[in-house]
Coordinates of C-alpha atoms in Angstrom, one line a residue:
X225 CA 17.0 -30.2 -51.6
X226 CA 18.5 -27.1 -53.4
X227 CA 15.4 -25.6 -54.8
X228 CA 13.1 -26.6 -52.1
X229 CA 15.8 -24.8 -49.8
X230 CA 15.6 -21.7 -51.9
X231 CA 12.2 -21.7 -52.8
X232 CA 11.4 -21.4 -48.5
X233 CA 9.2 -18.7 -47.6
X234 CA 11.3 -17.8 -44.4
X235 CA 14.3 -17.1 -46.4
X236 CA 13.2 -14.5 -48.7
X237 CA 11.4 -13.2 -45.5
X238 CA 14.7 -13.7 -43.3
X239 CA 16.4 -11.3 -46.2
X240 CA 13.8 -9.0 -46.2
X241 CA 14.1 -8.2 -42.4
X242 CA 17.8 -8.2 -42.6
X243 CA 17.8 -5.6 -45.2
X244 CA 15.7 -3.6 -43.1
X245 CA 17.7 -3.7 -40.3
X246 CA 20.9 -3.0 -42.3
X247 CA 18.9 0.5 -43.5
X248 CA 18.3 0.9 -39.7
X249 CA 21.2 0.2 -38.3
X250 CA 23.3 1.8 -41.2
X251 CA 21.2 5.3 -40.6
X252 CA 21.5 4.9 -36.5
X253 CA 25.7 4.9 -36.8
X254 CA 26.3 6.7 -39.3
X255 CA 23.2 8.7 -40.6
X256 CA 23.9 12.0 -37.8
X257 CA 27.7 11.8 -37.4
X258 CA 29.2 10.9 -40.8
X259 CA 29.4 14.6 -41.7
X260 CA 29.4 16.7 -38.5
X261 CA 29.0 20.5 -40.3
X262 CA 29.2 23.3 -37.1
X263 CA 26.2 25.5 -37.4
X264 CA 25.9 28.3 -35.2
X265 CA 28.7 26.8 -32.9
X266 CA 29.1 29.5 -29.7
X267 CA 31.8 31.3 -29.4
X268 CA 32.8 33.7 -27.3
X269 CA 34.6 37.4 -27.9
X270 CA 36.1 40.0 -25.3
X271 CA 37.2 43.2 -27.0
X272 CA 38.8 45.0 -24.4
X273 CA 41.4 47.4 -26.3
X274 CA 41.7 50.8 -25.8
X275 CA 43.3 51.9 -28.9
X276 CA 46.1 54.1 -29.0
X277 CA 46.8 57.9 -30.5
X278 CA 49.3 57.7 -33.4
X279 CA 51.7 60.7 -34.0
X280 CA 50.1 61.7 -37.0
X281 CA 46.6 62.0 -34.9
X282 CA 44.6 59.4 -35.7
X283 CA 43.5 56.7 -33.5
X284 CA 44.4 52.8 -34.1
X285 CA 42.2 50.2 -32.3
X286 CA 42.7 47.1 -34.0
X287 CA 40.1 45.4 -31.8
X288 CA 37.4 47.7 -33.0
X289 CA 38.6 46.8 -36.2
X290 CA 38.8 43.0 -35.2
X291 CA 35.3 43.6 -34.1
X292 CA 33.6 44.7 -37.4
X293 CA 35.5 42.5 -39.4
X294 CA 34.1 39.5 -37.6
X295 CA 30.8 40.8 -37.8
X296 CA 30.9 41.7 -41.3
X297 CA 32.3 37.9 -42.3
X298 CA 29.7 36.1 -40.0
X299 CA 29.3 32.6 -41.4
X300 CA 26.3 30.0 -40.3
X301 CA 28.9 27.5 -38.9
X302 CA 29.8 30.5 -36.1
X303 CA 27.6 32.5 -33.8
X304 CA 29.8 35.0 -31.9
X305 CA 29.3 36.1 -28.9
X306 CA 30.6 39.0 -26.8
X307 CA 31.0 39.8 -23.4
X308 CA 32.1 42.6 -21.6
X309 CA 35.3 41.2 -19.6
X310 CA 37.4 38.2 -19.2
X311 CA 35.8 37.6 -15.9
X312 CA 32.1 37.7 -17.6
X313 CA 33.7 35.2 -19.8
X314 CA 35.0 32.9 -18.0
X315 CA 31.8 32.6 -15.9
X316 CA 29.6 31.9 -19.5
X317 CA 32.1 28.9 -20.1
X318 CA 31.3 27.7 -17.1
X319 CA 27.6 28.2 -17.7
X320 CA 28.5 26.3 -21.1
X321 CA 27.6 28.9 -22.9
X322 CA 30.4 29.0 -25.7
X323 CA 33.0 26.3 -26.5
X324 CA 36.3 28.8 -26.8
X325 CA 36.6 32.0 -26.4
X326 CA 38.9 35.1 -28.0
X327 CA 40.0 37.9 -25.5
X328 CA 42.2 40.9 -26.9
X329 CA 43.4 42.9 -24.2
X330 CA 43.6 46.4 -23.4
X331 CA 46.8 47.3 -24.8
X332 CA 46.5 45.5 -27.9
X333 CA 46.8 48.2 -30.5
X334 CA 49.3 50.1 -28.3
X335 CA 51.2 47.1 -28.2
X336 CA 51.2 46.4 -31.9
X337 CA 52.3 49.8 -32.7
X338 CA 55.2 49.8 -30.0
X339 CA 56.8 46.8 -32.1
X340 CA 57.7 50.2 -34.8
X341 CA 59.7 52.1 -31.7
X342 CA 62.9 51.8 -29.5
X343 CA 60.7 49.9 -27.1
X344 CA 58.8 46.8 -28.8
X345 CA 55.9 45.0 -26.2
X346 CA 54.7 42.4 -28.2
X347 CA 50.7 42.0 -27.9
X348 CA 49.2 39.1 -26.6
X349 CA 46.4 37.0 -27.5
X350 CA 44.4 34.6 -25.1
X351 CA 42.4 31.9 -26.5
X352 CA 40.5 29.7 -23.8
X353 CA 38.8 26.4 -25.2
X354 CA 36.1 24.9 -23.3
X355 CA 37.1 21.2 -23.4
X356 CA 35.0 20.0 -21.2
X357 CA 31.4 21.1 -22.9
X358 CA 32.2 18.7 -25.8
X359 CA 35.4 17.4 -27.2
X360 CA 34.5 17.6 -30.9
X361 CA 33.1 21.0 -30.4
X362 CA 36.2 22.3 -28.5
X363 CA 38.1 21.1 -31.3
X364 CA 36.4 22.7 -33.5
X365 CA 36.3 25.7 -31.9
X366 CA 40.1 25.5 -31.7
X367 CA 40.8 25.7 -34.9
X368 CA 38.1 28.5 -35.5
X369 CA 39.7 31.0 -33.2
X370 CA 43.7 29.7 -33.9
X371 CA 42.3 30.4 -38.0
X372 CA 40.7 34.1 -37.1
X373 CA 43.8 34.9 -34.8
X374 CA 46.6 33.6 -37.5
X375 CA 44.4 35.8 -40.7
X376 CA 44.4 38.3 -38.4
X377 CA 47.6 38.5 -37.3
X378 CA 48.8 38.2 -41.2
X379 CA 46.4 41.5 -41.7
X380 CA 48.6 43.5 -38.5
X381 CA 51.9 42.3 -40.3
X382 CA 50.5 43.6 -43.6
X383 CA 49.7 46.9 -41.8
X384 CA 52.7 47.7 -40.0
X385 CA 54.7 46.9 -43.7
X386 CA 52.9 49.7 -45.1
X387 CA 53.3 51.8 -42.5
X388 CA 57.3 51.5 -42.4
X389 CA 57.0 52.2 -46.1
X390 CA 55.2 55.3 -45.3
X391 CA 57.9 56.8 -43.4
X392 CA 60.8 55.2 -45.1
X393 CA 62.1 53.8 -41.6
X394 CA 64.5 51.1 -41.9
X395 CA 63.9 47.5 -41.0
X396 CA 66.7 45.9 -38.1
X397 CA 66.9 42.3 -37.7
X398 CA 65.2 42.8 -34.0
X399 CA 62.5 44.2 -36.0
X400 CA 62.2 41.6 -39.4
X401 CA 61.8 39.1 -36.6
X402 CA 59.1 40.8 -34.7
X403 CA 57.1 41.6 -37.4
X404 CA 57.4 37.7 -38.9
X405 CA 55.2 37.2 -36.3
X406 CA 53.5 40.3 -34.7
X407 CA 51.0 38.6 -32.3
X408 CA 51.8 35.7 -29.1
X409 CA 48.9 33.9 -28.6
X410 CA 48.2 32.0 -25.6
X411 CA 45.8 29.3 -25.5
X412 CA 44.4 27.6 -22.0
X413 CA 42.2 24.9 -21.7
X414 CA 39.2 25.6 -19.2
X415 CA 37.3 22.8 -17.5
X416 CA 39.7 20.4 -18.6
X417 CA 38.5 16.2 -19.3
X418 CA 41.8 15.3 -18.0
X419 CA 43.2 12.2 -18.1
X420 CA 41.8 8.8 -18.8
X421 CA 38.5 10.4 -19.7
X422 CA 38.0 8.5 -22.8
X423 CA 38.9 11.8 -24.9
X424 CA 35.8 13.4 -23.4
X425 CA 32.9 10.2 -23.8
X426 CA 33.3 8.9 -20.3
X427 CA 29.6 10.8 -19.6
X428 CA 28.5 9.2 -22.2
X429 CA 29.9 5.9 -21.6
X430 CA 28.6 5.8 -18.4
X431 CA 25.0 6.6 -19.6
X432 CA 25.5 3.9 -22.4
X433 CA 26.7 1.1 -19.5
X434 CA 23.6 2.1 -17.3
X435 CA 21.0 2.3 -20.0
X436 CA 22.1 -1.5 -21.4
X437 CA 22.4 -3.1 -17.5
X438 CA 19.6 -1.8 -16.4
X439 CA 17.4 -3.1 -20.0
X440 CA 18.8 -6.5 -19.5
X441 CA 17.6 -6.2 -15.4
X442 CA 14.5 -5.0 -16.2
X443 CA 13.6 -7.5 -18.9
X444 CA 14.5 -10.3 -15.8
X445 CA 12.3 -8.7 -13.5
X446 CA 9.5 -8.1 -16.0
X447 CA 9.6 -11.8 -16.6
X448 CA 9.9 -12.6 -13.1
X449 CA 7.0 -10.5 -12.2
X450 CA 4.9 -12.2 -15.2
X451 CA 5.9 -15.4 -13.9
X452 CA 5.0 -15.1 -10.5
X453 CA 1.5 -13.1 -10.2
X454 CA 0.3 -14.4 -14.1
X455 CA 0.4 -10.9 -15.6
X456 CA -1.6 -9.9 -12.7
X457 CA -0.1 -6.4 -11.6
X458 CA -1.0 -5.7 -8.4
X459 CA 0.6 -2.7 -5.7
X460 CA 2.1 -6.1 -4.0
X461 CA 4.0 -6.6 -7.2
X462 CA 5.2 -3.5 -8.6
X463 CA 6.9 -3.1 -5.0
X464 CA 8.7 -6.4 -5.7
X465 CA 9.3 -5.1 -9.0
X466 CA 10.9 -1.6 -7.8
X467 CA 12.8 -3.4 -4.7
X468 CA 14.5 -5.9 -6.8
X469 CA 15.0 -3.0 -9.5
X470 CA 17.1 -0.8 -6.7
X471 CA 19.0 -4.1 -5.4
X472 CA 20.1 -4.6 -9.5
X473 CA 20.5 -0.5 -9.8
X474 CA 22.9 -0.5 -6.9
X475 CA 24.9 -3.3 -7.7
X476 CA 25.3 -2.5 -11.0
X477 CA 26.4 1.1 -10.2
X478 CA 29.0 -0.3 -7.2
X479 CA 30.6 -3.0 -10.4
X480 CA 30.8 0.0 -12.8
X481 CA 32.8 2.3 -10.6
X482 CA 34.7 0.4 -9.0
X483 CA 36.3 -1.6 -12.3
X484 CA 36.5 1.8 -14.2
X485 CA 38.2 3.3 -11.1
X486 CA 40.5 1.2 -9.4
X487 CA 41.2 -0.7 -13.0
X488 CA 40.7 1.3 -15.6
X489 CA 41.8 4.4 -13.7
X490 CA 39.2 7.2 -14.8
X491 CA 39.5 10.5 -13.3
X492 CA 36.4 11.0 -10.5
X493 CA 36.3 13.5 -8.6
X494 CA 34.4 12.0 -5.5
X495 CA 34.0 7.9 -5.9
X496 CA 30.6 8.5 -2.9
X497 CA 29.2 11.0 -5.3
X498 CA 29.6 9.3 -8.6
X499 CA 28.2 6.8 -7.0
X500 CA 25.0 8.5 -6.0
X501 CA 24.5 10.0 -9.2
X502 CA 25.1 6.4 -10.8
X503 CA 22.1 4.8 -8.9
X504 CA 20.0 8.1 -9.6
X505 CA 20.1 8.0 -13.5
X506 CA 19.9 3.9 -13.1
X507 CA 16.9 3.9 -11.3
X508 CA 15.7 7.0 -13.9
X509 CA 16.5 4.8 -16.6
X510 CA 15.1 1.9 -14.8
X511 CA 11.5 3.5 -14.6
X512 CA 11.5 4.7 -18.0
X513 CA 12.1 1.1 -19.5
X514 CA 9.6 -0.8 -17.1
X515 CA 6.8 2.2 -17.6
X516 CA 6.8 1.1 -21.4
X517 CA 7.2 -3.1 -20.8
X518 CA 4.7 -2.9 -17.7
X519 CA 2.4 -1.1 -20.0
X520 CA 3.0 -2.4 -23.7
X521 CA 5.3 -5.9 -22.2
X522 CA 8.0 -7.5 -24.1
X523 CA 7.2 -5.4 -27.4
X524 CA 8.4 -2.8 -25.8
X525 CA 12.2 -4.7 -25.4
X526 CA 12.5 -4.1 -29.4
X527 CA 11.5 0.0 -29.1
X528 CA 13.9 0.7 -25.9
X529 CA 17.3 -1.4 -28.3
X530 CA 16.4 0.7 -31.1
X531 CA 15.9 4.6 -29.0
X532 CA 19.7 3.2 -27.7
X533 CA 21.6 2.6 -31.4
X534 CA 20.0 5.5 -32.7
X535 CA 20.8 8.1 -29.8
X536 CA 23.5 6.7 -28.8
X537 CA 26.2 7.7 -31.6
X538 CA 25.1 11.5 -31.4
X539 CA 25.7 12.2 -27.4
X540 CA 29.9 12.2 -27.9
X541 CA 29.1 15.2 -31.0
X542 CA 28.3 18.4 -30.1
X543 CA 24.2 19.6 -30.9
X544 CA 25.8 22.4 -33.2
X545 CA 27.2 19.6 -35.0
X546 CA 24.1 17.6 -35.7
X547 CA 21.5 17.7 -38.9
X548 CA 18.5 19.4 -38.3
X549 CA 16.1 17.0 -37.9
X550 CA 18.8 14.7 -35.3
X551 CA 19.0 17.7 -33.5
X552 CA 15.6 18.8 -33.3
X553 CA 13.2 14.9 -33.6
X554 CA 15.7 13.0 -31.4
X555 CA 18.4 14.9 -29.1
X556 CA 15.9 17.6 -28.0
X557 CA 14.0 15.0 -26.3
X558 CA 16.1 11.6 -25.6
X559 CA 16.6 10.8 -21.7
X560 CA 20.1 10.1 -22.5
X561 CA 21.2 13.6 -23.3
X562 CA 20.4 15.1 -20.0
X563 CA 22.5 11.8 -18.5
X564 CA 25.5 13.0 -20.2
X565 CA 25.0 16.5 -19.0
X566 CA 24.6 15.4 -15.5
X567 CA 27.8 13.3 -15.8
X568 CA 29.9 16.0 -17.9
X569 CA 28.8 18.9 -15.1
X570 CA 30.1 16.3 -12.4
X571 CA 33.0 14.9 -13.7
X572 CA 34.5 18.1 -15.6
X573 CA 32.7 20.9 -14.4
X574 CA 33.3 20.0 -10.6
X575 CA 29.6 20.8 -10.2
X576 CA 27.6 19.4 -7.0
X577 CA 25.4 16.6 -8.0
X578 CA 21.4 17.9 -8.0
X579 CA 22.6 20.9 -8.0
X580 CA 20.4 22.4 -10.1
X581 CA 18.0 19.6 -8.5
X582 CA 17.2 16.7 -10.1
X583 CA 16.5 18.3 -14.0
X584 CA 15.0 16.9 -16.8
X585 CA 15.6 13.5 -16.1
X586 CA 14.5 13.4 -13.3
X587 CA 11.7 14.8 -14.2
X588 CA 11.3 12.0 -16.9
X589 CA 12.5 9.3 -14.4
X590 CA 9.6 10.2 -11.8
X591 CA 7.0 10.7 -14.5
X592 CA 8.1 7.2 -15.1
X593 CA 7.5 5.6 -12.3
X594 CA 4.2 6.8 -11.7
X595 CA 3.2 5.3 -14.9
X596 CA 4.7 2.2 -13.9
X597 CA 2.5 2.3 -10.7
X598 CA -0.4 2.9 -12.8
X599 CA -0.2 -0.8 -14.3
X600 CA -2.2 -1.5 -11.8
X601 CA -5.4 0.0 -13.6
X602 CA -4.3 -1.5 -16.3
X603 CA -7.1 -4.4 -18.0
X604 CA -6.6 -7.6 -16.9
X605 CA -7.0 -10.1 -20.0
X606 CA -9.7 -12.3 -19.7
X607 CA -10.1 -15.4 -21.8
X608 CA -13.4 -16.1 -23.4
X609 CA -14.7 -19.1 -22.9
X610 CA -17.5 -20.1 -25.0
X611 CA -19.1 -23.5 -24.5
X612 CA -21.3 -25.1 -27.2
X613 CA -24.5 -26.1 -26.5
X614 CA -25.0 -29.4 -27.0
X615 CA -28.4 -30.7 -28.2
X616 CA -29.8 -33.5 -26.6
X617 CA -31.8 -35.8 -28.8
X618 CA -33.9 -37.7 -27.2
X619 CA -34.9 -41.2 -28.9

């Protein structure tokens, strides 16, 4: 009984397949997000200072300064990028365009170099983190700019040290404690997840609910379909298929929102809204997955589980923190992404839903469902049936 049961075929095979799903699964979890490096993360700059004439007549302007030492030490895990004024950039964060965002004001260097007269003015520093373009990025991009500000803040204590040496001034208490810590910096959260958000994954815990119901409807309605007309798809049929397919989209959307609402208590901003934009990316994802099982059938079941473990760890992480070939082979192009964005615009953004129209995916979900329809052309399967001829012998 032993060796016959270890000498079975299937269970050599059985551990063959489950070590290939264990190098699937393994590189699907883990493979993109198990050492999230920034590369070109976006942030934004606003160097606004004037300067200011010193008594020995030279000029100080420590954002100029700030400026070329920032471009001198550019790194690949930062792309900086400036804008003219606060206001410009405060708009580009809400066009997602950086994740935080360093603004040194106009009196900056005047400021700095009032801390060395009878009438200090401590400078001030804003920092605005984008927390609602990505959690992980805006993290990230926190302790960028709280790092630059801190070295450079070390570099204007260092500075106005010297100077006092220079003109043998002496150093009051007023002014040991000022200079301990030359530069305030404020930092304000823009576009904010708030609270019960999931720490910034609701988006894409909403896309991940959807996608999953509405797989495990359409696989019931495929079969049901099958059942009914023999494989046969017909216009009769696919309407059956997409009328049952809104009834599940709809009630599956109503269940989602109203247990992560009333019990779970997520922030929406408009219940009638979410709601809308719930049953628009179901139905989306709807006509994606019955485009490839009306077309392919149920080996199509096995392609849509595996697009879903491998795309689904990357949508909480921030594309700048992706490899490469994640970035480039799989997030460019997944439906799911453009989910996320649609939620993430909605719920932190306080964007209208559609509008900027329907966008990619719905693009993708309409392309979908004409393919769908198209079944209909598709080759019916005919079986062949071959009869012998029988030879009659005559006696």
């Amino acid at each position: 009984m032993f060796r016959t049961y270890f000498t079975n075929k299937l269970l050599w095979i059985g551990l063959g397949l489950i070590s290939l799903l264990a190098c699937i699964f393994t590189f699907a979890f883990m493979g993109s997000t198990v050492n999230p490096i920034p590369k070109e993360l976006p942030i934004g700059i606003v160097l606004e200072d004037n300067g200011v004439q010193l008594p020995n007549g030279e000029e100080l302007n420590l954002g100029k300064k700030f400026g070329e030492q920032i471009k001198n030490n550019e790194t690949s895990s930062v792309e900086w990028i400036s804008f003219e004024t606060e206001k410009d950039a405060l708009e580009g964060m809400k066009n997602k365009e950086v994740y935080g965002m360093l603004i040194l004001p106009k009196d900056l260097s005047k400021n700095v170099y009032s801390l060395l007269t009878n009438t200090p003015t401590k400078p001030d520093i804003n920092i605005y983190i984008n927390e609602g373009m990505n959690m992980t990025g805006a993290n990230v991009a926190s302790q960028i700019t709280t790092g630059v500000i801190s070295q450079f803040s070390q570099q204007v204590q260092d500075q106005l040290f010297n100077t006092i040496d220079e003109i043998k001034a002496p150093i009051s208490s007023d002014l040991a404690k000022s200079l301990a810590n030359p530069i305030s910096v404020t930092t304000e959260k823009i576009n904010p997840i708030g609270e019960n958000s999931a720490n910034g994954n609701t988006p894409a815990l909403f896309t991940q609910l959807l996608w999953l119901t509405t797989f495990f409807s359409s696989m019931i309605l495929f079969t049901i379909v099958n059942k009914v007309t023999g494989g046969k798809w017909s216009l009769t049929s696919i309407s059956s298929q997409l009328l049952s397919g809104a009834l599940f989209v709809t009630s599956i959307s109503i269940i989602i929102l109203l247990l992560t609402e009333k019990l779970l208590n997520v922030s929406i901003p408009n219940s009638n809204d979410m709601l809308l934009l719930m049953i628009f990316t179901g139905l989306c994802f709807f006509f994606i997955q019955n485009a490839l099982l009306n077309w392919v059938g149920y080996l199509a079941a096995p392609l849509i589980i595996l697009l879903f473990f491998f795309s689904m760890p990357v949508l909480t992480m921030a594309p700048e923190m992706l490899p490469s070939i994640t970035r480039d082979w799989l997030y460019s192009w997944v439906p799911f992404r453009f989910s996320v964005e649609a939620f993430r615009d909605f719920l932190f953004f306080k964007k209208e839903i559609f509008e900027e129209g329907i966008g990619m995916l719905g693009i993708i979900g309409l392309s979908s469902l004409l393919v769908m329809v198209l079944a209909i052309l598709k080759p019916k399967k005919t079986k062949g049936i071959t009869e012998k001829k029988r030879k009659t012998v005559v006696v």
